[in-house]
Amino acid sequence: MAKIINGKKIATEFCDSVRDRVSELKMRGISPRIALINASNDPASEIYVSKKEALAASVGIESDIYKFTKGTKEADIIELIEKLNNDEKVHAILLQSPLMEGLRFRELINHISPNKDVDGLTSVNQGRLFSGEPGLVPCTPLGVLHLIHSVHEKIAGLHAVVIGRSSIVGRPMTLLLLNANCTVTALHSYSRNLEEVCKTADILVSATGHPKIVGKNFIKPGATVIDVGITRVIEADGTRKIIGDVDFDEVSEIAGAITPVPNGVGPMTVAYLMYNTLKLACCY
Ligand code: NDP
């Protein structure tokens, strides 16, 4: 039976260290502040933004939510971003995705100053990650790497397989693991023989959003399996549930370590949002 990687506990401990460093920074007269821009009409985004606001408050980070409603134009958001870029009190800017229809994420994200780009999604920060230079890295892959290190002291030379290649999860995850000297295979919807390739992984990270796509036949005995996927479902009795990419029950019989959904990667993503805000407040 696999060791269950308790993302909630690890994230809580990590946030304690962020809180301590925020206090130190405040004593030096710097009060870290994040702007949360919500131009989404996805109800889940509302929940995510409130969770980020609550966690920020709990670690001593100031936050402001900017909510946009239907009919918003890209120019309105760009105007706000430029105002925030020039506001010395604001250290970090987050643009919550998905955006409502008619708004282009890549067009808007690149208006955020790379020095306030808390989720490392501007082309400048993605380029820095690509070339192995220091910069801001997306929060979810950073959280995943932290979870991997909770079970592996050293990962250099291990074979890591990442399923998914989005610019927010899969692609930066692949690069982070490559920069950490893993041998990395990136899989996506055109990849063939998914099962066979995954079965060679010492570390398997799945980020597709397809519930239970990763079954026991994908797993090398003893492998570390990190499930990033989140799919919301409503059960026959009306209860709401979230399901990961990994069939937890059968995979946990074979894997060496595994993250659950919920309470695996999710809490680490928000914890690293706090960490990145702190980093921007003290180092940029
Ligand atoms: P995207 O939809 O942007 O990307 C999904 C990726 O999975 C794509 O690269 C796609 O390939 C690949 N894919 C889809 N189907 C298959 C398949 N059958 N076989 C192989 N690859 C496949 O999603 P995100 O990257 O934004 O998010 C992925 C999942 O992670 C979602 O469930 C999301 O909710 C969750 N998530 C969780 C977070 C957390 O904190 N736990 C944070 C962020 C996301 P292709 O490029 O070819 O289309």
mmCIF file of C-alpha atoms and ligand atoms in Angstrom:
data_model
loop_
_atom_site.group_PDB
_atom_site.id
_atom_site.type_symbol
_atom_site.label_atom_id
_atom_site.label_comp_id
_atom_site.label_asym_id
_atom_site.label_seq_id
_atom_site.Cartn_x
_atom_site.Cartn_y
_atom_site.Cartn_z
ATOM 1 C CA MET A 1 0.000 0.000 0.000
ATOM 2 C CA ALA A 2 1.390 3.409 -1.020
ATOM 3 C CA LYS A 3 2.380 6.141 1.399
ATOM 4 C CA ILE A 4 -0.256 8.862 1.163
ATOM 5 C CA ILE A 5 1.313 12.266 0.632
ATOM 6 C CA ASN A 6 -0.699 14.600 2.824
ATOM 7 C CA GLY A 7 -0.671 17.828 0.814
ATOM 8 C CA LYS A 8 -2.885 19.612 3.318
ATOM 9 C CA LYS A 9 -0.473 18.993 6.205
ATOM 10 C CA ILE A 10 2.620 19.805 4.153
ATOM 11 C CA ALA A 11 0.988 23.012 2.881
ATOM 12 C CA THR A 12 0.039 24.059 6.439
ATOM 13 C CA GLU A 13 3.636 23.607 7.620
ATOM 14 C CA PHE A 14 4.934 25.489 4.595
ATOM 15 C CA CYS A 15 2.477 28.352 5.231
ATOM 16 C CA ASP A 16 3.745 28.571 8.835
ATOM 17 C CA SER A 17 7.223 29.306 7.486
ATOM 18 C CA VAL A 18 5.799 31.866 5.026
ATOM 19 C CA ARG A 19 3.906 33.555 7.905
ATOM 20 C CA ASP A 20 7.154 33.882 9.898
ATOM 21 C CA ARG A 21 8.941 35.455 6.959
ATOM 22 C CA VAL A 22 6.028 37.831 6.297
ATOM 23 C CA SER A 23 6.277 39.008 9.946
ATOM 24 C CA GLU A 24 10.010 39.609 9.559
ATOM 25 C CA LEU A 25 9.385 41.598 6.394
ATOM 26 C CA LYS A 26 6.703 43.685 8.091
ATOM 27 C CA MET A 27 9.179 44.543 10.844
ATOM 28 C CA ARG A 28 11.377 45.977 8.082
ATOM 29 C CA GLY A 29 8.431 48.127 6.945
ATOM 30 C CA ILE A 30 7.373 46.028 3.934
ATOM 31 C CA SER A 31 3.808 44.703 3.892
ATOM 32 C CA PRO A 32 3.382 42.090 1.135
ATOM 33 C CA ARG A 33 0.263 42.718 -0.946
ATOM 34 C CA ILE A 34 -1.414 40.727 -3.726
ATOM 35 C CA ALA A 35 -4.052 41.899 -6.218
ATOM 36 C CA LEU A 36 -6.488 39.150 -7.231
ATOM 37 C CA ILE A 37 -8.221 39.895 -10.543
ATOM 38 C CA ASN A 38 -11.348 37.870 -11.160
ATOM 39 C CA ALA A 39 -12.723 38.293 -14.679
ATOM 40 C CA SER A 40 -14.220 34.821 -14.820
ATOM 41 C CA ASN A 41 -17.827 33.705 -14.789
ATOM 42 C CA ASP A 42 -16.915 30.195 -13.658
ATOM 43 C CA PRO A 43 -18.417 29.684 -10.155
ATOM 44 C CA ALA A 44 -15.302 27.671 -9.171
ATOM 45 C CA SER A 45 -13.145 30.771 -9.781
ATOM 46 C CA GLU A 46 -15.173 32.666 -7.182
ATOM 47 C CA ILE A 47 -14.377 29.916 -4.649
ATOM 48 C CA TYR A 48 -10.663 29.815 -5.593
ATOM 49 C CA VAL A 49 -10.309 33.599 -5.285
ATOM 50 C CA SER A 50 -11.996 33.626 -1.837
ATOM 51 C CA LYS A 51 -9.728 30.790 -0.685
ATOM 52 C CA LYS A 52 -6.677 32.761 -1.832
ATOM 53 C CA GLU A 53 -7.947 35.856 -0.001
ATOM 54 C CA ALA A 54 -8.514 33.834 3.194
ATOM 55 C CA LEU A 55 -5.097 32.153 3.090
ATOM 56 C CA ALA A 56 -3.389 35.487 2.410
ATOM 57 C CA ALA A 57 -5.053 36.963 5.512
ATOM 58 C CA SER A 58 -3.998 33.947 7.584
ATOM 59 C CA VAL A 59 -0.303 34.413 6.716
ATOM 60 C CA GLY A 60 -0.420 38.204 7.088
ATOM 61 C CA ILE A 61 -0.446 39.094 3.370
ATOM 62 C CA GLU A 62 -2.747 41.966 2.315
ATOM 63 C CA SER A 63 -5.041 41.217 -0.619
ATOM 64 C CA ASP A 64 -7.516 43.087 -2.803
ATOM 65 C CA ILE A 65 -10.048 41.439 -5.091
ATOM 66 C CA TYR A 66 -10.952 43.153 -8.373
ATOM 67 C CA LYS A 67 -14.119 41.596 -9.774
ATOM 68 C CA PHE A 68 -15.145 42.177 -13.372
ATOM 69 C CA THR A 69 -18.613 41.398 -14.697
ATOM 70 C CA LYS A 70 -20.099 40.406 -18.051
ATOM 71 C CA GLY A 71 -19.427 42.899 -20.813
ATOM 72 C CA THR A 72 -15.955 43.789 -19.526
ATOM 73 C CA LYS A 73 -13.536 44.682 -22.301
ATOM 74 C CA GLU A 74 -9.871 43.698 -22.410
ATOM 75 C CA ALA A 75 -9.008 47.418 -22.293
ATOM 76 C CA ASP A 76 -10.712 47.712 -18.858
ATOM 77 C CA ILE A 77 -8.539 44.933 -17.447
ATOM 78 C CA ILE A 78 -5.377 46.278 -19.077
ATOM 79 C CA GLU A 79 -6.074 49.683 -17.509
ATOM 80 C CA LEU A 80 -6.338 48.078 -14.047
ATOM 81 C CA ILE A 81 -3.202 45.955 -14.588
ATOM 82 C CA GLU A 82 -1.217 49.041 -15.582
ATOM 83 C CA LYS A 83 -2.441 50.889 -12.494
ATOM 84 C CA LEU A 84 -1.402 47.950 -10.304
ATOM 85 C CA ASN A 85 1.980 47.664 -12.087
ATOM 86 C CA ASN A 86 2.678 51.265 -11.069
ATOM 87 C CA ASP A 87 1.403 50.937 -7.493
ATOM 88 C CA GLU A 88 4.384 50.459 -5.179
ATOM 89 C CA LYS A 89 2.174 48.992 -2.443
ATOM 90 C CA VAL A 90 1.196 46.061 -4.728
ATOM 91 C CA HIS A 91 3.860 43.342 -5.041
ATOM 92 C CA ALA A 92 1.932 40.572 -6.807
ATOM 93 C CA ILE A 93 -0.815 40.416 -9.428
ATOM 94 C CA LEU A 94 -2.863 37.302 -10.199
ATOM 95 C CA LEU A 95 -5.232 36.955 -13.146
ATOM 96 C CA GLN A 96 -7.628 34.140 -12.273
ATOM 97 C CA SER A 97 -8.415 31.739 -15.130
ATOM 98 C CA PRO A 98 -10.541 30.764 -16.978
ATOM 99 C CA LEU A 99 -11.530 34.215 -18.203
ATOM 100 C CA MET A 100 -15.057 34.940 -19.332
ATOM 101 C CA GLU A 101 -15.824 34.610 -23.019
ATOM 102 C CA GLY A 102 -14.308 37.260 -25.264
ATOM 103 C CA LEU A 103 -11.229 37.863 -23.082
ATOM 104 C CA ARG A 104 -7.867 36.473 -24.203
ATOM 105 C CA PHE A 105 -5.684 35.168 -21.381
ATOM 106 C CA ARG A 106 -2.306 35.388 -23.151
ATOM 107 C CA GLU A 107 -3.031 38.876 -24.406
ATOM 108 C CA LEU A 108 -3.873 40.090 -20.891
ATOM 109 C CA ILE A 109 -1.283 38.203 -18.851
ATOM 110 C CA ASN A 110 1.604 39.802 -20.732
ATOM 111 C CA HIS A 111 0.504 43.245 -19.532
ATOM 112 C CA ILE A 112 1.426 42.188 -15.971
ATOM 113 C CA SER A 113 4.924 43.339 -15.071
ATOM 114 C CA PRO A 114 7.216 40.238 -14.945
ATOM 115 C CA ASN A 115 8.283 41.561 -11.523
ATOM 116 C CA LYS A 116 4.693 41.261 -10.212
ATOM 117 C CA ASP A 117 3.762 38.101 -12.145
ATOM 118 C CA VAL A 118 2.954 35.919 -9.134
ATOM 119 C CA ASP A 119 1.992 32.831 -11.125
ATOM 120 C CA GLY A 120 4.971 33.005 -13.491
ATOM 121 C CA LEU A 121 2.794 33.073 -16.583
ATOM 122 C CA THR A 122 4.151 36.035 -18.521
ATOM 123 C CA SER A 123 6.270 35.147 -21.536
ATOM 124 C CA VAL A 124 9.277 36.679 -19.752
ATOM 125 C CA ASN A 125 9.019 34.374 -16.723
ATOM 126 C CA GLN A 126 8.178 31.350 -18.844
ATOM 127 C CA GLY A 127 11.287 32.118 -20.914
ATOM 128 C CA ARG A 128 13.386 32.329 -17.740
ATOM 129 C CA LEU A 129 12.155 28.890 -16.678
ATOM 130 C CA PHE A 130 12.889 27.570 -20.165
ATOM 131 C CA SER A 131 16.476 28.786 -19.992
ATOM 132 C CA GLY A 132 16.971 27.769 -16.356
ATOM 133 C CA GLU A 133 17.340 31.390 -15.148
ATOM 134 C CA PRO A 134 15.881 32.523 -11.819
ATOM 135 C CA GLY A 135 12.357 33.914 -12.119
ATOM 136 C CA LEU A 136 8.781 33.381 -11.051
ATOM 137 C CA VAL A 137 7.531 29.818 -11.561
ATOM 138 C CA PRO A 138 3.840 28.802 -11.691
ATOM 139 C CA CYS A 139 2.514 27.826 -8.255
ATOM 140 C CA THR A 140 1.072 24.382 -9.038
ATOM 141 C CA PRO A 141 4.288 22.844 -10.443
ATOM 142 C CA LEU A 142 6.271 24.394 -7.564
ATOM 143 C CA GLY A 143 3.846 22.761 -5.131
ATOM 144 C CA VAL A 144 4.142 19.436 -6.949
ATOM 145 C CA LEU A 145 7.949 19.556 -6.789
ATOM 146 C CA HIS A 146 7.716 20.212 -3.036
ATOM 147 C CA LEU A 147 5.468 17.151 -2.626
ATOM 148 C CA ILE A 148 7.874 15.029 -4.681
ATOM 149 C CA HIS A 149 10.726 16.130 -2.403
ATOM 150 C CA SER A 150 8.676 15.094 0.627
ATOM 151 C CA VAL A 151 9.297 11.503 -0.464
ATOM 152 C CA HIS A 152 12.513 11.769 -2.499
ATOM 153 C CA GLU A 153 15.589 13.446 -1.104
ATOM 154 C CA LYS A 154 17.258 13.293 -4.530
ATOM 155 C CA ILE A 155 15.487 13.153 -7.870
ATOM 156 C CA ALA A 156 18.391 13.679 -10.298
ATOM 157 C CA GLY A 157 18.486 10.849 -12.817
ATOM 158 C CA LEU A 158 14.985 9.577 -12.051
ATOM 159 C CA HIS A 159 12.569 9.146 -14.934
ATOM 160 C CA ALA A 160 9.682 11.593 -14.544
ATOM 161 C CA VAL A 161 6.649 11.409 -16.808
ATOM 162 C CA VAL A 162 4.296 14.380 -17.011
ATOM 163 C CA ILE A 163 0.874 13.964 -18.627
ATOM 164 C CA GLY A 164 -0.385 17.358 -19.859
ATOM 165 C CA ARG A 165 1.445 20.281 -21.452
ATOM 166 C CA SER A 166 -0.562 23.400 -20.560
ATOM 167 C CA SER A 167 1.405 26.569 -19.880
ATOM 168 C CA ILE A 168 0.092 26.690 -16.294
ATOM 169 C CA VAL A 169 0.801 23.092 -15.211
ATOM 170 C CA GLY A 170 2.251 20.482 -17.574
ATOM 171 C CA ARG A 171 4.843 22.515 -19.476
ATOM 172 C CA PRO A 172 6.398 24.315 -16.450
ATOM 173 C CA MET A 173 6.275 21.001 -14.551
ATOM 174 C CA THR A 174 8.271 19.325 -17.322
ATOM 175 C CA LEU A 175 10.836 22.148 -17.267
ATOM 176 C CA LEU A 176 11.131 22.190 -13.457
ATOM 177 C CA LEU A 177 11.826 18.457 -13.429
ATOM 178 C CA LEU A 178 14.286 18.809 -16.292
ATOM 179 C CA ASN A 179 16.056 21.649 -14.454
ATOM 180 C CA ALA A 180 16.191 19.310 -11.428
ATOM 181 C CA ASN A 181 18.112 16.827 -13.625
ATOM 182 C CA CYS A 182 15.358 14.247 -14.040
ATOM 183 C CA THR A 183 14.996 12.416 -17.327
ATOM 184 C CA VAL A 184 11.635 13.763 -18.427
ATOM 185 C CA THR A 185 8.962 12.539 -20.823
ATOM 186 C CA ALA A 186 6.083 14.900 -21.672
ATOM 187 C CA LEU A 187 2.820 13.285 -22.752
ATOM 188 C CA HIS A 188 -0.282 14.903 -24.247
ATOM 189 C CA SER A 189 -3.428 14.045 -26.132
ATOM 190 C CA TYR A 190 -1.513 13.016 -29.274
ATOM 191 C CA SER A 191 0.875 10.710 -27.395
ATOM 192 C CA ARG A 192 0.756 7.026 -28.198
ATOM 193 C CA ASN A 193 1.117 4.106 -25.808
ATOM 194 C CA LEU A 194 0.403 6.216 -22.718
ATOM 195 C CA GLU A 195 0.217 3.164 -20.504
ATOM 196 C CA GLU A 196 3.569 1.724 -21.611
ATOM 197 C CA VAL A 197 5.404 5.030 -21.228
ATOM 198 C CA CYS A 198 3.898 5.780 -17.812
ATOM 199 C CA LYS A 199 4.867 2.330 -16.621
ATOM 200 C CA THR A 200 8.534 3.329 -16.940
ATOM 201 C CA ALA A 201 8.119 6.364 -14.661
ATOM 202 C CA ASP A 202 9.759 6.649 -11.251
ATOM 203 C CA ILE A 203 7.689 9.817 -10.827
ATOM 204 C CA LEU A 204 4.351 10.251 -12.604
ATOM 205 C CA VAL A 205 2.555 13.606 -12.619
ATOM 206 C CA SER A 206 -0.869 13.687 -14.231
ATOM 207 C CA ALA A 207 -2.558 16.974 -15.174
ATOM 208 C CA THR A 208 -5.217 16.285 -17.792
ATOM 209 C CA GLY A 209 -8.593 16.872 -16.109
ATOM 210 C CA HIS A 210 -9.802 13.422 -17.235
ATOM 211 C CA PRO A 211 -11.165 11.568 -14.209
ATOM 212 C CA LYS A 212 -9.383 8.304 -13.432
ATOM 213 C CA ILE A 213 -7.460 8.248 -16.728
ATOM 214 C CA VAL A 214 -4.478 6.790 -14.825
ATOM 215 C CA GLY A 215 -5.207 3.241 -13.741
ATOM 216 C CA LYS A 216 -3.084 0.530 -12.168
ATOM 217 C CA ASN A 217 -1.731 -0.571 -15.559
ATOM 218 C CA PHE A 218 0.087 2.780 -15.824
ATOM 219 C CA ILE A 219 2.145 2.307 -12.691
ATOM 220 C CA LYS A 220 5.626 0.925 -12.092
ATOM 221 C CA PRO A 221 5.646 -0.726 -8.663
ATOM 222 C CA GLY A 222 6.930 1.720 -6.061
ATOM 223 C CA ALA A 223 6.520 4.828 -8.258
ATOM 224 C CA THR A 224 5.564 8.227 -6.870
ATOM 225 C CA VAL A 225 2.244 9.377 -8.323
ATOM 226 C CA ILE A 226 1.128 13.004 -8.161
ATOM 227 C CA ASP A 227 -2.438 13.761 -9.188
ATOM 228 C CA VAL A 228 -2.997 17.362 -10.255
ATOM 229 C CA GLY A 229 -6.350 16.766 -11.971
ATOM 230 C CA ILE A 230 -9.573 18.198 -10.623
ATOM 231 C CA THR A 231 -12.949 17.282 -12.082
ATOM 232 C CA ARG A 232 -16.116 18.381 -10.317
ATOM 233 C CA VAL A 233 -18.984 15.892 -10.338
ATOM 234 C CA ILE A 234 -22.441 15.726 -8.798
ATOM 235 C CA GLU A 235 -23.329 12.291 -7.450
ATOM 236 C CA ALA A 236 -26.757 10.679 -7.973
ATOM 237 C CA ASP A 237 -27.740 11.776 -4.443
ATOM 238 C CA GLY A 238 -26.836 15.387 -5.255
ATOM 239 C CA THR A 239 -23.567 15.536 -3.304
ATOM 240 C CA ARG A 240 -20.719 17.413 -4.930
ATOM 241 C CA LYS A 241 -17.351 15.746 -5.234
ATOM 242 C CA ILE A 242 -14.018 16.339 -6.877
ATOM 243 C CA ILE A 243 -12.213 13.542 -8.686
ATOM 244 C CA GLY A 244 -8.593 13.388 -9.780
ATOM 245 C CA ASP A 245 -6.916 11.977 -12.900
ATOM 246 C CA VAL A 246 -5.774 8.923 -10.951
ATOM 247 C CA ASP A 247 -7.858 5.950 -9.880
ATOM 248 C CA PHE A 248 -6.680 6.290 -6.291
ATOM 249 C CA ASP A 249 -8.003 2.956 -4.961
ATOM 250 C CA GLU A 250 -6.305 0.738 -7.501
ATOM 251 C CA VAL A 251 -3.146 2.820 -8.032
ATOM 252 C CA SER A 252 -2.430 3.093 -4.299
ATOM 253 C CA GLU A 253 -2.078 -0.717 -4.246
ATOM 254 C CA ILE A 254 0.978 -0.508 -6.545
ATOM 255 C CA ALA A 255 2.544 2.958 -6.173
ATOM 256 C CA GLY A 256 5.153 3.763 -3.537
ATOM 257 C CA ALA A 257 3.623 7.143 -2.724
ATOM 258 C CA ILE A 258 0.519 8.937 -3.957
ATOM 259 C CA THR A 259 -1.324 12.228 -3.501
ATOM 260 C CA PRO A 260 -5.057 12.131 -2.758
ATOM 261 C CA VAL A 261 -7.697 14.355 -4.361
ATOM 262 C CA PRO A 262 -8.743 16.490 -2.527
ATOM 263 C CA ASN A 263 -5.996 17.472 -0.065
ATOM 264 C CA GLY A 264 -3.059 16.676 -2.307
ATOM 265 C CA VAL A 265 -1.810 19.237 -4.817
ATOM 266 C CA GLY A 266 -4.622 21.801 -4.316
ATOM 267 C CA PRO A 267 -3.474 23.178 -0.916
ATOM 268 C CA MET A 268 0.130 23.365 -2.189
ATOM 269 C CA THR A 269 -0.897 25.558 -5.134
ATOM 270 C CA VAL A 270 -2.359 28.210 -2.832
ATOM 271 C CA ALA A 271 0.545 27.884 -0.387
ATOM 272 C CA TYR A 272 2.989 28.618 -3.223
ATOM 273 C CA LEU A 273 0.903 31.620 -4.249
ATOM 274 C CA MET A 274 1.705 33.016 -0.803
ATOM 275 C CA TYR A 275 5.366 32.033 -1.156
ATOM 276 C CA ASN A 276 5.636 33.730 -4.564
ATOM 277 C CA THR A 277 3.967 36.882 -3.167
ATOM 278 C CA LEU A 278 6.517 36.943 -0.365
ATOM 279 C CA LYS A 279 9.325 36.413 -2.863
ATOM 280 C CA LEU A 280 8.087 39.337 -4.982
ATOM 281 C CA ALA A 281 7.777 41.573 -1.915
ATOM 282 C CA CYS A 282 11.303 40.921 -0.711
ATOM 283 C CA CYS A 283 13.378 40.224 -3.785
ATOM 284 C CA TYR A 284 12.032 42.179 -6.760
HETATM 285 P P1 NDP B 1 -5.622 21.950 -19.799
HETATM 286 O O1 NDP B 1 -6.958 21.491 -20.262
HETATM 287 O O2 NDP B 1 -5.124 23.288 -20.192
HETATM 288 O O3 NDP B 1 -4.520 20.884 -20.260
HETATM 289 C C1 NDP B 1 -4.763 19.516 -20.188
HETATM 290 C C2 NDP B 1 -3.600 18.791 -20.805
HETATM 291 O O4 NDP B 1 -3.856 17.405 -20.735
HETATM 292 C C3 NDP B 1 -3.338 19.138 -22.266
HETATM 293 O O5 NDP B 1 -1.970 19.329 -22.490
HETATM 294 C C4 NDP B 1 -3.858 17.919 -23.031
HETATM 295 O O6 NDP B 1 -3.137 17.616 -24.202
HETATM 296 C C5 NDP B 1 -3.616 16.813 -22.017
HETATM 297 N N1 NDP B 1 -4.560 15.718 -22.220
HETATM 298 C C6 NDP B 1 -5.903 15.790 -22.288
HETATM 299 N N2 NDP B 1 -6.420 14.578 -22.499
HETATM 300 C C7 NDP B 1 -5.390 13.715 -22.568
HETATM 301 C C8 NDP B 1 -5.273 12.321 -22.791
HETATM 302 N N3 NDP B 1 -6.350 11.552 -22.974
HETATM 303 N N4 NDP B 1 -4.036 11.775 -22.789
HETATM 304 C C9 NDP B 1 -2.948 12.529 -22.617
HETATM 305 N N5 NDP B 1 -2.988 13.867 -22.399
HETATM 306 C C10 NDP B 1 -4.193 14.443 -22.383
HETATM 307 O O7 NDP B 1 -5.661 21.823 -18.214
HETATM 308 P P2 NDP B 1 -4.686 22.409 -17.078
HETATM 309 O O8 NDP B 1 -3.292 22.042 -17.371
HETATM 310 O O9 NDP B 1 -5.019 23.813 -16.813
HETATM 311 O O10 NDP B 1 -5.201 21.570 -15.839
HETATM 312 C C11 NDP B 1 -5.132 20.167 -15.837
HETATM 313 C C12 NDP B 1 -5.922 19.624 -14.662
HETATM 314 O O11 NDP B 1 -5.329 20.085 -13.460
HETATM 315 C C13 NDP B 1 -7.378 20.109 -14.603
HETATM 316 O O12 NDP B 1 -8.163 19.091 -14.061
HETATM 317 C C14 NDP B 1 -7.321 21.279 -13.647
HETATM 318 O O13 NDP B 1 -8.562 21.502 -12.998
HETATM 319 C C15 NDP B 1 -6.282 20.784 -12.684
HETATM 320 N N6 NDP B 1 -5.581 21.826 -11.950
HETATM 321 C C16 NDP B 1 -5.385 21.607 -10.621
HETATM 322 C C17 NDP B 1 -4.703 22.498 -9.870
HETATM 323 C C18 NDP B 1 -4.494 22.194 -8.446
HETATM 324 O O14 NDP B 1 -4.085 23.076 -7.701
HETATM 325 N N7 NDP B 1 -4.729 20.955 -8.008
HETATM 326 C C19 NDP B 1 -4.190 23.750 -10.440
HETATM 327 C C20 NDP B 1 -4.365 23.857 -11.877
HETATM 328 C C21 NDP B 1 -5.049 22.910 -12.582
HETATM 329 P P3 NDP B 1 -3.117 18.583 -25.500
HETATM 330 O O15 NDP B 1 -2.141 19.676 -25.153
HETATM 331 O O16 NDP B 1 -2.641 17.736 -26.599
HETATM 332 O O17 NDP B 1 -4.516 19.099 -25.670
#
